[in-house]
Amino acid sequence: MIKLSVVIITLNEEATIERCIQSVKDIADEIVVVDSLSTDNTVSIAKQLGAKIVLQPFTDYVTQRTLATEAAANDWIYSIDADEALSPELSHSILAVKQNPQYKHYNHNRCTNYCGKWIRHGRWYPDKKTRLFDRTNGKWAGLKVHEYWQPAGNSPVGNLKGDLLHYSFNSISDHIRQIEKFSELSARAAVERGKDCSILKIWLVPKWKFITDYIIRAGFLDGYWGYLVCKLSSMEVRIKYAKIRQYASWKREGNIF
């Protein structure tokens, strides 16, 4: 049987960290929490539950996840966020892999709870994530946000049964705050890579995203909350592109953005 390290990156997650750690206790040979200097009780709760703690000021998501992966004692890693938890079916699937892994990487569905409602359509589901992997056969990649595990070469990826349960936002205000944070990180990363954005793109792409998510991907089947998720997600795209246009203009003028 392989040994498995569960790694979690945190910042002020006292409301969710216990649920997360309790959900992985059956699969973990080790739990590593890389904390970005939380000012609440995240670290003390994680310690009481037996986690190894690594303190690291936040830089970006790729760097934090890479550090967490490298801090583990085992090569096999399961990466989970503090606001996530394993469903019983997913836990059983991971235990089966520990007995006899057929692949170096595994993905699974993630189901998001939005303001108390499970979202099962649109772009938010099945929302496949590669979270179980052999760290010697890939790396974390992506921008400062929206990071992902990238298998080496053409290494095949297996599929696990069961959902990762994502307890995302307790309120619409929580969602709007994250839109501001993620649109800022994404826009700055894009401009650093030389990107700009036309007015046509700012106008058209968010509309097409809403049509795709709400109608083509059947987000309407989740009722009012499905509509809200699709509408706010399209708004995030518009804000990101508007910021890209603004920051690219500042960059051309020699200003700091």
Coordinates of C-alpha atoms in Angstrom, one line a residue, residues 76-77 97 101-108 129-139 149-160:
W76 CA 1.9 10.4 -3.2
I77 CA -0.1 13.6 -2.5
V97 CA -6.1 3.5 -5.2
P101 CA -2.5 2.5 -8.0
Q102 CA -3.0 2.0 -11.8
Y103 CA -2.0 5.6 -12.7
K104 CA 0.3 8.4 -11.5
H105 CA -2.6 10.9 -11.4
Y106 CA -6.3 10.8 -10.7
N107 CA -9.1 13.3 -11.1
H108 CA -12.6 13.5 -9.8
K129 CA -10.0 18.4 -10.6
T130 CA -6.7 16.4 -10.6
R131 CA -5.9 16.3 -6.9
L132 CA -4.4 12.8 -6.3
F133 CA -1.0 12.3 -7.8
D134 CA 2.6 11.1 -7.6
R135 CA 4.6 14.4 -7.2
T136 CA 7.6 12.9 -9.0
N137 CA 5.5 12.8 -12.2
G138 CA 4.3 16.4 -12.7
K139 CA 4.2 19.9 -11.3
W149 CA -1.7 20.0 -11.4
Q150 CA 0.1 19.3 -14.7
P151 CA 1.1 15.7 -15.3
A152 CA 4.5 15.1 -16.9
G153 CA 4.5 14.4 -20.7
N154 CA 1.5 12.4 -21.9
S155 CA 1.0 10.6 -18.6
P156 CA -2.6 9.2 -18.4
V157 CA -5.0 10.3 -15.7
G158 CA -7.4 8.0 -14.0
N159 CA -10.9 8.8 -12.8
L160 CA -12.2 8.5 -9.3

